[in-house]
C-alpha positions as a printed Julia matrix, in Angstrom:
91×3 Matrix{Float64}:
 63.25  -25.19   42.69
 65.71  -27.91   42.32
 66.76  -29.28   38.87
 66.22  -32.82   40.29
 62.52  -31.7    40.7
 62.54  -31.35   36.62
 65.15  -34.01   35.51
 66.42  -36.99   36.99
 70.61  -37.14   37.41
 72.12  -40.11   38.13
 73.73  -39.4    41.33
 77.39  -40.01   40.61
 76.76  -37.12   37.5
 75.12  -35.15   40.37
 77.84  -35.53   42.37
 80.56  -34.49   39.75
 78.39  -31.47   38.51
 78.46  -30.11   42.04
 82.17  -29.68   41.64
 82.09  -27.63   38.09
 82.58  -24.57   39.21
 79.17  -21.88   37.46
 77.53  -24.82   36.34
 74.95  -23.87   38.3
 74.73  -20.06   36.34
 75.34  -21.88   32.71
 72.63  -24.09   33.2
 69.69  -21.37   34.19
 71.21  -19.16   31.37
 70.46  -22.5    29.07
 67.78  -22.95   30.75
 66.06  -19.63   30.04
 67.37  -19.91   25.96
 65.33  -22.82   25.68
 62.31  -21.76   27.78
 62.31  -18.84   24.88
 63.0   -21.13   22.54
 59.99  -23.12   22.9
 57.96  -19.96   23.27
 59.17  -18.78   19.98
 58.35  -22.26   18.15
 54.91  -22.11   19.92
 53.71  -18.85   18.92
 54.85  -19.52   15.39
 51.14  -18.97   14.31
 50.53  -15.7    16.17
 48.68  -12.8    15.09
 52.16  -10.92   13.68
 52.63  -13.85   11.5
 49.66  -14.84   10.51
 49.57  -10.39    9.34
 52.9   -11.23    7.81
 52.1   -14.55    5.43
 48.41  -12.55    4.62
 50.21   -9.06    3.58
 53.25  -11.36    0.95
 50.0   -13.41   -0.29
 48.31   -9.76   -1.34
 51.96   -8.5    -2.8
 51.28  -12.32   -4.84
 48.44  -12.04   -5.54
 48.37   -8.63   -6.8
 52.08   -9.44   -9.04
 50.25  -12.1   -10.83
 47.41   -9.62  -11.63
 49.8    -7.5   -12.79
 50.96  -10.04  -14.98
 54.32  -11.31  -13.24
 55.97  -14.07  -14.78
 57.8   -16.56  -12.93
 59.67  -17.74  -15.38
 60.73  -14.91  -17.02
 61.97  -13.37  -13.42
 64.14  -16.89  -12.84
 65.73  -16.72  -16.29
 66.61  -12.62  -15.85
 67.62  -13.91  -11.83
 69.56  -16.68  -13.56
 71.52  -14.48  -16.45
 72.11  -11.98  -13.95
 73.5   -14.48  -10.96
 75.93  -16.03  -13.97
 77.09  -12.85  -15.16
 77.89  -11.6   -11.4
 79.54  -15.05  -10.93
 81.67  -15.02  -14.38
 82.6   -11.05  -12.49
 84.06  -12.22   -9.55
 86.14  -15.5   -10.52
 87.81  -13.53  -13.15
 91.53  -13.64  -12.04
């Protein structure tokens, strides 16, 4: 297959691009990233993630039966972060 059977070059582009020397490698190699690519942002919603977002809303679900609080875990997140930070830009 020809890459003027998928995209229209101008010719004078065409013509110049025929003198890069690998061009012709570099663009199946970019081709091929973003065939993947769009395979990856298609299957987005498979099975393995679906599994993934229903097992962290069960780990939720069961920390707020357990009586989690969000707040409290920013605040200790928050005194912990500024005490790490006042650590390291001590001179």
């Amino acid at each position: 297959m020809s890459i003027t059977s998928i995209a229209d070059i101008p010719e004078d582009l065409a013509a110049e691009a025929a003198q890069v020397e690998g061009l012709q490698e570099r663009l199946i190699l970019w081709l091929r990233a973003e065939v993947t690519q769009d395979k990856k942002r298609k299957s987005r919603h498979s099975s393995q993630a679906r599994e993934i977002v229903h097992q962290a809303m069960d780990r939720a679900e069961g920390m707020k039966a357990a009586g989690f609080d969000r707040e409290e875990a920013m605040a200790r997140f928050q005194k912990n972060y500024d005490s790490i930070i006042e650590q390291i830009s001590r001179p």
